[in-house]
mmCIF file of C-alpha atoms in Angstrom:
data_model
loop_
_atom_site.group_PDB
_atom_site.id
_atom_site.type_symbol
_atom_site.label_atom_id
_atom_site.label_comp_id
_atom_site.label_asym_id
_atom_site.label_seq_id
_atom_site.Cartn_x
_atom_site.Cartn_y
_atom_site.Cartn_z
ATOM 1 C CA UNK A 1 -18.511 -3.994 -57.048
ATOM 2 C CA UNK A 2 -18.400 -7.074 -54.796
ATOM 3 C CA UNK A 3 -15.297 -5.728 -53.052
ATOM 4 C CA UNK A 4 -17.060 -2.403 -52.398
ATOM 5 C CA UNK A 5 -20.134 -4.128 -50.924
ATOM 6 C CA UNK A 6 -17.937 -6.390 -48.795
ATOM 7 C CA UNK A 7 -16.019 -3.347 -47.511
ATOM 8 C CA UNK A 8 -19.271 -1.479 -46.718
ATOM 9 C CA UNK A 9 -20.779 -4.329 -44.758
ATOM 10 C CA UNK A 10 -17.520 -5.034 -42.970
ATOM 11 C CA UNK A 11 -17.543 -1.396 -41.813
ATOM 12 C CA UNK A 12 -21.205 -1.777 -40.814
ATOM 13 C CA UNK A 13 -20.369 -4.762 -38.601
ATOM 14 C CA UNK A 14 -17.650 -2.729 -36.873
ATOM 15 C CA UNK A 15 -20.148 0.097 -36.253
ATOM 16 C CA UNK A 16 -22.725 -2.290 -34.824
ATOM 17 C CA UNK A 17 -20.150 -3.787 -32.441
ATOM 18 C CA UNK A 18 -19.008 -0.351 -31.244
ATOM 19 C CA UNK A 19 -22.568 0.795 -30.712
ATOM 20 C CA UNK A 20 -23.509 -2.320 -28.749
ATOM 21 C CA UNK A 21 -20.423 -1.937 -26.555
ATOM 22 C CA UNK A 22 -21.356 1.699 -25.902
ATOM 23 C CA UNK A 23 -24.909 0.685 -25.000
ATOM 24 C CA UNK A 24 -23.672 -1.984 -22.577
ATOM 25 C CA UNK A 25 -21.388 0.610 -20.984
ATOM 26 C CA UNK A 26 -24.341 2.928 -20.347
ATOM 27 C CA UNK A 27 -26.366 0.061 -18.920
ATOM 28 C CA UNK A 28 -23.567 -0.725 -16.490
ATOM 29 C CA UNK A 29 -23.383 2.944 -15.475
ATOM 30 C CA UNK A 30 -27.135 2.911 -14.901
ATOM 31 C CA UNK A 31 -26.889 -0.263 -12.832
ATOM 32 C CA UNK A 32 -24.343 1.364 -10.523
ATOM 33 C CA UNK A 33 -26.488 4.487 -9.982
ATOM 34 C CA UNK A 34 -29.390 3.945 -7.563
ATOM 35 C CA UNK A 35 -31.156 7.052 -8.899
ATOM 36 C CA UNK A 36 -31.183 5.601 -12.395
ATOM 37 C CA UNK A 37 -32.203 2.043 -11.474
ATOM 38 C CA UNK A 38 -35.336 3.206 -9.632
ATOM 39 C CA UNK A 39 -37.992 1.879 -11.977
ATOM 40 C CA UNK A 40 -41.287 3.488 -12.817
ATOM 41 C CA UNK A 41 -43.124 0.531 -11.261
ATOM 42 C CA UNK A 42 -41.397 1.038 -7.890
ATOM 43 C CA UNK A 43 -42.360 4.700 -7.816
ATOM 44 C CA UNK A 44 -45.961 4.157 -8.840
ATOM 45 C CA UNK A 45 -46.481 1.290 -6.387
ATOM 46 C CA UNK A 46 -44.970 3.377 -3.579
ATOM 47 C CA UNK A 47 -47.226 6.292 -4.420
ATOM 48 C CA UNK A 48 -50.312 4.077 -4.600
ATOM 49 C CA UNK A 49 -49.588 2.514 -1.219
ATOM 50 C CA UNK A 50 -48.825 5.878 0.326
ATOM 51 C CA UNK A 51 -51.920 7.657 -0.959
ATOM 52 C CA UNK A 52 -54.177 4.586 -0.687
ATOM 53 C CA UNK A 53 -55.412 5.108 -4.233
ATOM 54 C CA UNK A 54 -57.242 2.372 -6.123
ATOM 55 C CA UNK A 55 -55.488 1.452 -9.378
ATOM 56 C CA UNK A 56 -58.772 1.683 -11.237
ATOM 57 C CA UNK A 57 -58.748 5.444 -10.569
ATOM 58 C CA UNK A 58 -56.286 5.977 -13.390
ATOM 59 C CA UNK A 59 -58.307 8.222 -15.652
ATOM 60 C CA UNK A 60 -58.138 9.194 -19.270
ATOM 61 C CA UNK A 61 -57.116 12.730 -20.130
ATOM 62 C CA UNK A 62 -57.311 14.840 -23.261
ATOM 63 C CA UNK A 63 -55.663 18.163 -24.019
ATOM 64 C CA UNK A 64 -56.093 20.086 -27.249
ATOM 65 C CA UNK A 65 -54.550 23.386 -28.215
ATOM 66 C CA UNK A 66 -54.235 25.803 -31.141
ATOM 67 C CA UNK A 67 -50.810 27.195 -31.857
ATOM 68 C CA UNK A 68 -48.771 29.507 -34.038
ATOM 69 C CA UNK A 69 -45.045 29.234 -34.614
ATOM 70 C CA UNK A 70 -42.115 30.122 -36.802
ATOM 71 C CA UNK A 71 -39.270 27.845 -37.861
ATOM 72 C CA UNK A 72 -36.656 28.181 -40.580
ATOM 73 C CA UNK A 73 -38.245 25.186 -42.312
ATOM 74 C CA UNK A 74 -41.895 26.298 -42.338
ATOM 75 C CA UNK A 75 -41.731 30.068 -41.760
ATOM 76 C CA UNK A 76 -44.857 31.376 -39.931
ATOM 77 C CA UNK A 77 -47.488 28.694 -39.392
ATOM 78 C CA UNK A 78 -50.767 28.160 -37.563
ATOM 79 C CA UNK A 79 -52.216 24.840 -36.528
ATOM 80 C CA UNK A 80 -53.821 22.721 -33.868
ATOM 81 C CA UNK A 81 -52.883 19.585 -32.026
ATOM 82 C CA UNK A 82 -53.505 17.542 -28.969
ATOM 83 C CA UNK A 83 -52.687 14.491 -26.947
ATOM 84 C CA UNK A 84 -54.969 11.804 -25.530
ATOM 85 C CA UNK A 85 -53.534 9.824 -22.597
ATOM 86 C CA UNK A 86 -54.950 6.627 -21.171
ATOM 87 C CA UNK A 87 -53.904 3.522 -19.235
ATOM 88 C CA UNK A 88 -54.727 0.293 -21.085
ATOM 89 C CA UNK A 89 -54.925 -1.752 -17.909
ATOM 90 C CA UNK A 90 -54.909 -1.400 -14.114
ATOM 91 C CA UNK A 91 -51.502 -2.794 -13.109
ATOM 92 C CA UNK A 92 -49.470 -0.444 -10.927
ATOM 93 C CA UNK A 93 -46.378 -0.414 -13.126
ATOM 94 C CA UNK A 94 -48.225 0.242 -16.393
ATOM 95 C CA UNK A 95 -46.977 3.258 -18.327
ATOM 96 C CA UNK A 96 -49.480 5.669 -19.883
ATOM 97 C CA UNK A 97 -50.388 5.149 -23.525
ATOM 98 C CA UNK A 98 -50.832 8.201 -25.701
ATOM 99 C CA UNK A 99 -52.264 9.310 -29.010
ATOM 100 C CA UNK A 100 -50.730 12.528 -30.299
ATOM 101 C CA UNK A 101 -52.006 14.338 -33.352
ATOM 102 C CA UNK A 102 -51.552 17.657 -35.082
ATOM 103 C CA UNK A 103 -51.643 19.650 -38.248
ATOM 104 C CA UNK A 104 -50.472 23.033 -39.493
ATOM 105 C CA UNK A 105 -50.405 25.321 -42.525
ATOM 106 C CA UNK A 106 -47.712 27.917 -43.108
ATOM 107 C CA UNK A 107 -47.230 31.141 -45.009
ATOM 108 C CA UNK A 108 -45.036 29.381 -47.577
ATOM 109 C CA UNK A 109 -47.972 27.015 -48.272
ATOM 110 C CA UNK A 110 -46.396 24.163 -46.400
ATOM 111 C CA UNK A 111 -48.630 21.759 -44.486
ATOM 112 C CA UNK A 112 -48.382 18.609 -42.443
ATOM 113 C CA UNK A 113 -50.843 16.219 -40.779
ATOM 114 C CA UNK A 114 -49.499 13.715 -38.265
ATOM 115 C CA UNK A 115 -50.759 10.965 -35.954
ATOM 116 C CA UNK A 116 -48.535 9.305 -33.331
ATOM 117 C CA UNK A 117 -50.006 6.431 -31.276
ATOM 118 C CA UNK A 118 -47.855 4.806 -28.578
ATOM 119 C CA UNK A 119 -49.439 1.938 -26.631
ATOM 120 C CA UNK A 120 -48.231 0.099 -23.504
ATOM 121 C CA UNK A 121 -49.992 -3.169 -22.723
ATOM 122 C CA UNK A 122 -49.539 -6.347 -20.641
ATOM 123 C CA UNK A 123 -47.624 -4.683 -17.797
ATOM 124 C CA UNK A 124 -45.403 -2.855 -20.319
ATOM 125 C CA UNK A 125 -44.388 -6.169 -21.901
ATOM 126 C CA UNK A 126 -46.013 -5.187 -25.192
ATOM 127 C CA UNK A 127 -45.328 -1.818 -26.800
ATOM 128 C CA UNK A 128 -46.806 -0.728 -30.137
ATOM 129 C CA UNK A 129 -46.071 2.496 -32.006
ATOM 130 C CA UNK A 130 -47.162 3.667 -35.445
ATOM 131 C CA UNK A 131 -46.249 7.308 -36.168
ATOM 132 C CA UNK A 132 -47.503 8.449 -39.551
ATOM 133 C CA UNK A 133 -47.564 11.747 -41.415
ATOM 134 C CA UNK A 134 -48.425 13.330 -44.738
ATOM 135 C CA UNK A 135 -47.356 16.743 -45.896
ATOM 136 C CA UNK A 136 -46.087 19.180 -48.462
ATOM 137 C CA UNK A 137 -42.757 20.796 -47.633
ATOM 138 C CA UNK A 138 -40.650 23.621 -48.998
ATOM 139 C CA UNK A 139 -37.262 22.170 -48.185
ATOM 140 C CA UNK A 140 -33.611 22.996 -48.802
ATOM 141 C CA UNK A 141 -30.661 20.947 -50.006
ATOM 142 C CA UNK A 142 -27.167 22.441 -49.799
ATOM 143 C CA UNK A 143 -25.292 19.308 -50.752
ATOM 144 C CA UNK A 144 -23.565 16.486 -48.890
ATOM 145 C CA UNK A 145 -20.763 16.894 -46.351
ATOM 146 C CA UNK A 146 -19.826 18.973 -43.309
ATOM 147 C CA UNK A 147 -18.604 21.828 -45.524
ATOM 148 C CA UNK A 148 -21.669 22.251 -47.764
ATOM 149 C CA UNK A 149 -21.630 25.963 -48.641
ATOM 150 C CA UNK A 150 -24.500 28.407 -48.272
ATOM 151 C CA UNK A 151 -26.550 28.612 -51.424
ATOM 152 C CA UNK A 152 -29.364 31.064 -52.111
ATOM 153 C CA UNK A 153 -30.795 28.590 -54.608
ATOM 154 C CA UNK A 154 -31.083 25.584 -52.265
ATOM 155 C CA UNK A 155 -34.903 25.327 -52.299
ATOM 156 C CA UNK A 156 -36.974 22.422 -53.546
ATOM 157 C CA UNK A 157 -40.472 21.145 -52.722
ATOM 158 C CA UNK A 158 -41.635 17.643 -51.864
ATOM 159 C CA UNK A 159 -44.697 15.658 -50.848
ATOM 160 C CA UNK A 160 -44.115 12.851 -48.361
ATOM 161 C CA UNK A 161 -46.182 10.096 -46.822
ATOM 162 C CA UNK A 162 -44.361 8.184 -44.077
ATOM 163 C CA UNK A 163 -45.327 5.497 -41.583
ATOM 164 C CA UNK A 164 -43.194 3.417 -39.231
ATOM 165 C CA UNK A 165 -44.716 0.508 -37.319
ATOM 166 C CA UNK A 166 -42.904 -0.909 -34.313
ATOM 167 C CA UNK A 167 -43.905 -3.820 -32.075
ATOM 168 C CA UNK A 168 -41.751 -4.619 -29.044
ATOM 169 C CA UNK A 169 -41.755 -7.371 -26.406
ATOM 170 C CA UNK A 170 -39.226 -8.447 -23.716
ATOM 171 C CA UNK A 171 -36.270 -10.123 -25.458
ATOM 172 C CA UNK A 172 -34.965 -13.642 -24.992
ATOM 173 C CA UNK A 173 -31.453 -12.405 -25.698
ATOM 174 C CA UNK A 174 -29.657 -9.315 -24.413
ATOM 175 C CA UNK A 175 -30.482 -7.586 -21.119
ATOM 176 C CA UNK A 176 -32.865 -5.090 -22.740
ATOM 177 C CA UNK A 177 -36.352 -4.168 -21.542
ATOM 178 C CA UNK A 178 -37.917 -4.618 -24.983
ATOM 179 C CA UNK A 179 -37.006 -5.659 -28.495
ATOM 180 C CA UNK A 180 -39.069 -5.954 -31.608
ATOM 181 C CA UNK A 181 -39.586 -5.586 -35.303
ATOM 182 C CA UNK A 182 -39.721 -2.382 -37.367
ATOM 183 C CA UNK A 183 -41.503 -1.801 -40.669
ATOM 184 C CA UNK A 184 -40.674 1.521 -42.326
ATOM 185 C CA UNK A 185 -42.345 2.943 -45.437
ATOM 186 C CA UNK A 186 -41.690 6.291 -47.099
ATOM 187 C CA UNK A 187 -43.007 7.684 -50.370
ATOM 188 C CA UNK A 188 -41.432 11.006 -51.315
ATOM 189 C CA UNK A 189 -42.234 12.910 -54.490
ATOM 190 C CA UNK A 190 -39.884 15.747 -55.481
ATOM 191 C CA UNK A 191 -42.575 18.090 -56.759
ATOM 192 C CA UNK A 192 -40.417 21.009 -57.881
ATOM 193 C CA UNK A 193 -36.618 21.287 -57.915
ATOM 194 C CA UNK A 194 -36.940 25.092 -58.134
ATOM 195 C CA UNK A 195 -33.764 25.463 -60.147
ATOM 196 C CA UNK A 196 -31.634 23.735 -57.469
ATOM 197 C CA UNK A 197 -28.552 22.870 -59.527
ATOM 198 C CA UNK A 198 -27.598 19.954 -57.269
ATOM 199 C CA UNK A 199 -30.968 18.248 -57.684
ATOM 200 C CA UNK A 200 -31.096 18.952 -61.410
ATOM 201 C CA UNK A 201 -27.994 16.781 -61.687
ATOM 202 C CA UNK A 202 -28.446 13.008 -61.760
ATOM 203 C CA UNK A 203 -25.361 12.650 -59.557
ATOM 204 C CA UNK A 204 -27.505 13.078 -56.416
ATOM 205 C CA UNK A 205 -29.192 9.827 -55.413
ATOM 206 C CA UNK A 206 -32.918 10.384 -54.855
ATOM 207 C CA UNK A 207 -33.181 13.618 -56.839
ATOM 208 C CA UNK A 208 -36.513 12.435 -58.288
ATOM 209 C CA UNK A 209 -37.918 10.899 -55.100
ATOM 210 C CA UNK A 210 -39.384 7.420 -54.942
ATOM 211 C CA UNK A 211 -40.454 4.732 -52.504
ATOM 212 C CA UNK A 212 -38.468 2.902 -49.850
ATOM 213 C CA UNK A 213 -39.450 0.025 -47.603
ATOM 214 C CA UNK A 214 -37.387 -1.194 -44.686
ATOM 215 C CA UNK A 215 -37.488 -4.020 -42.183
ATOM 216 C CA UNK A 216 -35.365 -4.241 -39.074
ATOM 217 C CA UNK A 217 -35.202 -4.594 -35.317
ATOM 218 C CA UNK A 218 -34.513 -2.502 -32.246
ATOM 219 C CA UNK A 219 -33.590 -2.733 -28.564
ATOM 220 C CA UNK A 220 -34.823 -0.493 -25.716
ATOM 221 C CA UNK A 221 -33.571 0.048 -22.166
ATOM 222 C CA UNK A 222 -35.828 2.414 -20.220
ATOM 223 C CA UNK A 223 -35.613 3.330 -16.516
ATOM 224 C CA UNK A 224 -37.113 6.862 -16.658
ATOM 225 C CA UNK A 225 -39.394 7.728 -13.750
ATOM 226 C CA UNK A 226 -41.705 9.635 -16.119
ATOM 227 C CA UNK A 227 -41.835 9.344 -19.901
ATOM 228 C CA UNK A 228 -42.910 12.983 -20.422
ATOM 229 C CA UNK A 229 -40.724 14.900 -17.918
ATOM 230 C CA UNK A 230 -38.153 12.567 -16.326
ATOM 231 C CA UNK A 231 -36.416 13.600 -13.128
ATOM 232 C CA UNK A 232 -34.167 10.538 -12.968
ATOM 233 C CA UNK A 233 -33.381 7.512 -15.048
ATOM 234 C CA UNK A 234 -32.017 6.677 -18.459
ATOM 235 C CA UNK A 235 -33.188 5.666 -21.912
ATOM 236 C CA UNK A 236 -31.153 3.802 -24.527
ATOM 237 C CA UNK A 237 -32.412 2.909 -27.977
ATOM 238 C CA UNK A 238 -30.675 0.939 -30.710
ATOM 239 C CA UNK A 239 -32.100 0.349 -34.187
ATOM 240 C CA UNK A 240 -30.870 -1.407 -37.333
ATOM 241 C CA UNK A 241 -33.023 -1.395 -40.477
ATOM 242 C CA UNK A 242 -32.301 -2.861 -43.920
ATOM 243 C CA UNK A 243 -33.875 -1.376 -47.029
ATOM 244 C CA UNK A 244 -34.006 -3.802 -50.002
ATOM 245 C CA UNK A 245 -33.772 -2.520 -53.562
ATOM 246 C CA UNK A 246 -36.990 -0.580 -54.217
ATOM 247 C CA UNK A 247 -36.813 2.224 -56.809
ATOM 248 C CA UNK A 248 -33.040 1.780 -56.895
ATOM 249 C CA UNK A 249 -32.346 2.395 -53.172
ATOM 250 C CA UNK A 250 -30.442 -0.409 -51.431
ATOM 251 C CA UNK A 251 -29.048 0.600 -48.047
ATOM 252 C CA UNK A 252 -29.075 0.075 -44.289
ATOM 253 C CA UNK A 253 -29.595 2.500 -41.420
ATOM 254 C CA UNK A 254 -28.217 2.285 -37.882
ATOM 255 C CA UNK A 255 -29.325 4.505 -34.995
ATOM 256 C CA UNK A 256 -28.281 4.882 -31.367
ATOM 257 C CA UNK A 257 -30.098 7.256 -28.995
ATOM 258 C CA UNK A 258 -28.878 7.520 -25.371
ATOM 259 C CA UNK A 259 -30.535 9.817 -22.810
ATOM 260 C CA UNK A 260 -29.831 10.382 -19.136
ATOM 261 C CA UNK A 261 -31.622 12.465 -16.491
ATOM 262 C CA UNK A 262 -30.498 13.638 -13.048
ATOM 263 C CA UNK A 263 -32.509 15.920 -10.740
ATOM 264 C CA UNK A 264 -30.664 18.188 -8.288
ATOM 265 C CA UNK A 265 -34.085 18.978 -6.746
ATOM 266 C CA UNK A 266 -37.631 17.948 -7.721
ATOM 267 C CA UNK A 267 -38.244 19.140 -11.312
ATOM 268 C CA UNK A 268 -34.806 20.789 -11.486
ATOM 269 C CA UNK A 269 -33.311 18.437 -14.045
ATOM 270 C CA UNK A 270 -30.079 18.059 -15.981
ATOM 271 C CA UNK A 271 -30.693 16.071 -19.179
ATOM 272 C CA UNK A 272 -28.085 14.598 -21.556
ATOM 273 C CA UNK A 273 -28.534 13.150 -25.031
ATOM 274 C CA UNK A 274 -25.969 11.329 -27.165
ATOM 275 C CA UNK A 275 -27.138 10.456 -30.685
ATOM 276 C CA UNK A 276 -25.615 8.598 -33.633
ATOM 277 C CA UNK A 277 -27.134 7.761 -37.018
ATOM 278 C CA UNK A 278 -25.394 6.085 -39.937
ATOM 279 C CA UNK A 279 -26.291 4.779 -43.405
ATOM 280 C CA UNK A 280 -24.425 2.338 -45.623
ATOM 281 C CA UNK A 281 -25.263 1.842 -49.293
ATOM 282 C CA UNK A 282 -27.315 3.905 -51.725
ATOM 283 C CA UNK A 283 -29.677 5.918 -49.528
ATOM 284 C CA UNK A 284 -31.625 8.773 -51.168
ATOM 285 C CA UNK A 285 -30.303 12.172 -50.114
ATOM 286 C CA UNK A 286 -33.430 12.941 -48.039
ATOM 287 C CA UNK A 287 -32.831 9.792 -45.944
ATOM 288 C CA UNK A 288 -29.213 10.588 -45.149
ATOM 289 C CA UNK A 289 -28.476 11.468 -41.501
ATOM 290 C CA UNK A 290 -29.019 15.207 -41.193
ATOM 291 C CA UNK A 291 -28.009 17.839 -38.656
ATOM 292 C CA UNK A 292 -30.551 20.346 -37.329
ATOM 293 C CA UNK A 293 -34.259 20.572 -36.561
ATOM 294 C CA UNK A 294 -36.495 20.920 -33.497
ATOM 295 C CA UNK A 295 -35.017 18.046 -31.432
ATOM 296 C CA UNK A 296 -31.259 17.959 -32.019
ATOM 297 C CA UNK A 297 -28.894 20.830 -32.812
ATOM 298 C CA UNK A 298 -31.705 23.364 -32.521
ATOM 299 C CA UNK A 299 -30.768 26.506 -34.404
ATOM 300 C CA UNK A 300 -29.879 24.791 -37.680
ATOM 301 C CA UNK A 301 -32.278 24.211 -40.546
ATOM 302 C CA UNK A 302 -33.199 20.519 -40.558
ATOM 303 C CA UNK A 303 -30.776 18.996 -43.054
ATOM 304 C CA UNK A 304 -28.419 21.972 -43.210
ATOM 305 C CA UNK A 305 -25.638 19.378 -43.227
ATOM 306 C CA UNK A 306 -26.156 15.803 -44.484
ATOM 307 C CA UNK A 307 -23.898 12.792 -44.926
ATOM 308 C CA UNK A 308 -23.652 9.049 -44.251
ATOM 309 C CA UNK A 309 -22.711 9.513 -40.568
ATOM 310 C CA UNK A 310 -24.033 11.940 -37.942
ATOM 311 C CA UNK A 311 -22.990 12.181 -34.301
ATOM 312 C CA UNK A 312 -24.026 14.765 -31.724
ATOM 313 C CA UNK A 313 -24.350 15.438 -27.987
ATOM 314 C CA UNK A 314 -26.575 17.937 -26.209
ATOM 315 C CA UNK A 315 -27.115 19.025 -22.607
ATOM 316 C CA UNK A 316 -30.182 20.736 -21.187
ATOM 317 C CA UNK A 317 -31.239 22.179 -17.833
ATOM 318 C CA UNK A 318 -34.984 22.202 -17.072
ATOM 319 C CA UNK A 319 -36.814 23.926 -14.216
ATOM 320 C CA UNK A 320 -40.283 25.146 -13.330
ATOM 321 C CA UNK A 321 -40.095 28.730 -12.130
ATOM 322 C CA UNK A 322 -43.665 29.736 -11.242
ATOM 323 C CA UNK A 323 -46.744 27.527 -11.041
ATOM 324 C CA UNK A 324 -47.088 25.958 -14.519
ATOM 325 C CA UNK A 325 -44.363 28.033 -16.181
ATOM 326 C CA UNK A 326 -40.859 26.729 -16.697
ATOM 327 C CA UNK A 327 -37.701 27.391 -18.652
ATOM 328 C CA UNK A 328 -34.818 25.447 -20.193
ATOM 329 C CA UNK A 329 -31.291 26.260 -21.295
ATOM 330 C CA UNK A 330 -29.517 23.971 -23.745
ATOM 331 C CA UNK A 331 -26.352 23.520 -25.775
ATOM 332 C CA UNK A 332 -25.127 20.980 -28.276
ATOM 333 C CA UNK A 333 -22.220 19.953 -30.514
ATOM 334 C CA UNK A 334 -22.311 17.724 -33.566
ATOM 335 C CA UNK A 335 -21.160 17.076 -37.095
ATOM 336 C CA UNK A 336 -21.665 14.875 -40.168
ATOM 337 C CA UNK A 337 -19.105 12.911 -42.162
ATOM 338 C CA UNK A 338 -18.817 10.313 -44.904
ATOM 339 C CA UNK A 339 -18.089 7.617 -42.295
ATOM 340 C CA UNK A 340 -17.475 7.251 -38.591
ATOM 341 C CA UNK A 341 -13.694 6.995 -39.033
ATOM 342 C CA UNK A 342 -13.697 10.249 -41.046
ATOM 343 C CA UNK A 343 -15.549 12.255 -38.364
ATOM 344 C CA UNK A 344 -13.856 15.658 -38.139
ATOM 345 C CA UNK A 345 -13.774 17.268 -34.681
ATOM 346 C CA UNK A 346 -12.102 20.369 -36.120
ATOM 347 C CA UNK A 347 -15.243 21.323 -38.056
ATOM 348 C CA UNK A 348 -17.746 20.650 -35.258
ATOM 349 C CA UNK A 349 -21.005 22.618 -35.320
ATOM 350 C CA UNK A 350 -22.281 24.283 -32.141
ATOM 351 C CA UNK A 351 -25.755 25.283 -30.995
ATOM 352 C CA UNK A 352 -27.343 26.748 -27.881
ATOM 353 C CA UNK A 353 -30.444 28.486 -26.695
ATOM 354 C CA UNK A 354 -33.234 28.898 -24.177
ATOM 355 C CA UNK A 355 -36.885 27.998 -24.057
ATOM 356 C CA UNK A 356 -40.160 28.429 -22.192
ATOM 357 C CA UNK A 357 -42.446 25.675 -20.936
ATOM 358 C CA UNK A 358 -46.116 25.577 -19.988
ATOM 359 C CA UNK A 359 -47.397 22.587 -18.012
ATOM 360 C CA UNK A 360 -50.764 21.985 -19.649
ATOM 361 C CA UNK A 361 -51.215 18.427 -18.276
ATOM 362 C CA UNK A 362 -50.199 18.555 -14.634
ATOM 363 C CA UNK A 363 -51.052 14.953 -13.782
ATOM 364 C CA UNK A 364 -48.819 13.435 -16.464
ATOM 365 C CA UNK A 365 -46.362 16.390 -16.578
ATOM 366 C CA UNK A 366 -46.767 17.130 -20.281
ATOM 367 C CA UNK A 367 -45.384 20.480 -21.442
ATOM 368 C CA UNK A 368 -45.923 22.787 -24.353
ATOM 369 C CA UNK A 369 -42.534 24.103 -25.409
ATOM 370 C CA UNK A 370 -41.103 27.054 -27.288
ATOM 371 C CA UNK A 371 -37.359 27.121 -27.935
ATOM 372 C CA UNK A 372 -35.038 29.677 -29.491
ATOM 373 C CA UNK A 373 -31.916 28.034 -30.905
ATOM 374 C CA UNK A 374 -28.750 29.690 -32.212
ATOM 375 C CA UNK A 375 -26.104 28.012 -34.332
ATOM 376 C CA UNK A 376 -22.784 29.156 -35.702
ATOM 377 C CA UNK A 377 -22.604 31.118 -38.932
ATOM 378 C CA UNK A 378 -25.823 33.044 -38.296
ATOM 379 C CA UNK A 379 -28.036 29.940 -38.173
ATOM 380 C CA UNK A 380 -31.055 30.278 -35.877
ATOM 381 C CA UNK A 381 -34.570 28.964 -35.366
ATOM 382 C CA UNK A 382 -37.704 29.218 -33.225
ATOM 383 C CA UNK A 383 -39.466 25.957 -32.407
ATOM 384 C CA UNK A 384 -42.836 25.077 -30.923
ATOM 385 C CA UNK A 385 -43.962 21.621 -29.890
ATOM 386 C CA UNK A 386 -45.501 19.267 -27.370
ATOM 387 C CA UNK A 387 -43.290 17.351 -24.887
ATOM 388 C CA UNK A 388 -39.578 17.895 -24.393
ATOM 389 C CA UNK A 389 -37.084 17.866 -27.253
ATOM 390 C CA UNK A 390 -35.628 14.651 -25.776
#
C-alpha cells in the first residue's frame, strides 16, 4: 500500500512540474506579444483620459432574463437568471464585480439553483469568489475510461449541494497576478441508481454518494482586456486541491486552464482554450475529470467519458454580425485516460458546432448564448447560458 501511495504522489509531482513549466511558457509567449501584455488598467485609463469621464461615473447595472433550453443532461427546461455588475471602488484599473444567479426546472423533473459572486477589490489586489449551487439531477454513468460503451441503462439520480470559496491576493512567490486559498465542499446523495448495473456494484467508488472537503491553492495570470468578451489578452489558471479522508475519499485534484484571445478586427475574435484536469487517489466517480458539457467538448453529455486524467483543446471564432446579434463557430478535441502517460491520441474525441449571441449588456459586453454542439458517434447537444463558454 505504501509503495502504491509513493508511486501516486511521485507521479503527481511530475504532473505539477510539467504543468508549471507549461504555464511559464505561456507567460513568456504573452510577454513577447504586445497585444497580450496590454493590461486592462492601461485601456481603461486611456479611455478615461480620452473621454474625460470621471471615475465615479462607473454605474451599477442589472440584467434579468427568462429562458428556455434543451440539453442532453436536462432535456427541455425553463428558468430565469440574471447578473448584477458593480465596481467596488473608483480606481481606473478596477475590474467589474458581478453577482450571477439562476434557476431552472426541466421536463425530467430536474432542477438547479445557483449563485455565483465574484468580487474585485483594492485595485484588483483582492479577489473573492464563492460559487454555490443546489439541485436534483437525472444523470448518466457509462463507466470509466475512454472506451466506455453506450448503455441504455446508464441513468441514475442525485441531489448535490456544492460550494467553493476562493480568496486571492498578489503572491510573494511566482510571477502570477494573484494566488490564494481554496475551500471546496460537496455533498452528493445518490437518490436512485435506477437499475444502473455499474452503480449497483460496490466496485465503483462513490456509488452511494457522500461528503468531500478539500483545501488547496491556485495561481492566476490575467491580461484580458475585458473579462466578459475579450478581444486580446490571455488567462492562465492553475489549481491544486487536496481532499483528506472524509467518507472514505482520499485524493488530490490538479487543474490547468489556459485561454488566449486575438482580434483580427474589433470584436472579431479568435479564442483558444487548453484544459487539463487530473485526480490521484480514491476520488468518487462523480468527481473524476469528465468530458462534455456546456463549456468544453460541447456536443457530448457531461461525463460521457470519465477517468483520472482529462486533456482537451478548443478553438472558437466570435463575431457580431448585426447590432446586438453575433455568432460563433467552434471545434474541439479531447480525451480521458487513467493517467497522463497513458493518454491515447488514437481514440481522441472530436466536437464542433455553431452558436448565436445576443448582447444584452452593451456597456460590459455580456452576451446571452445558444450553442449547438455535435460530437462523434451521434452525440449532440443544445446549450443556453450567460457569458461565453470560455
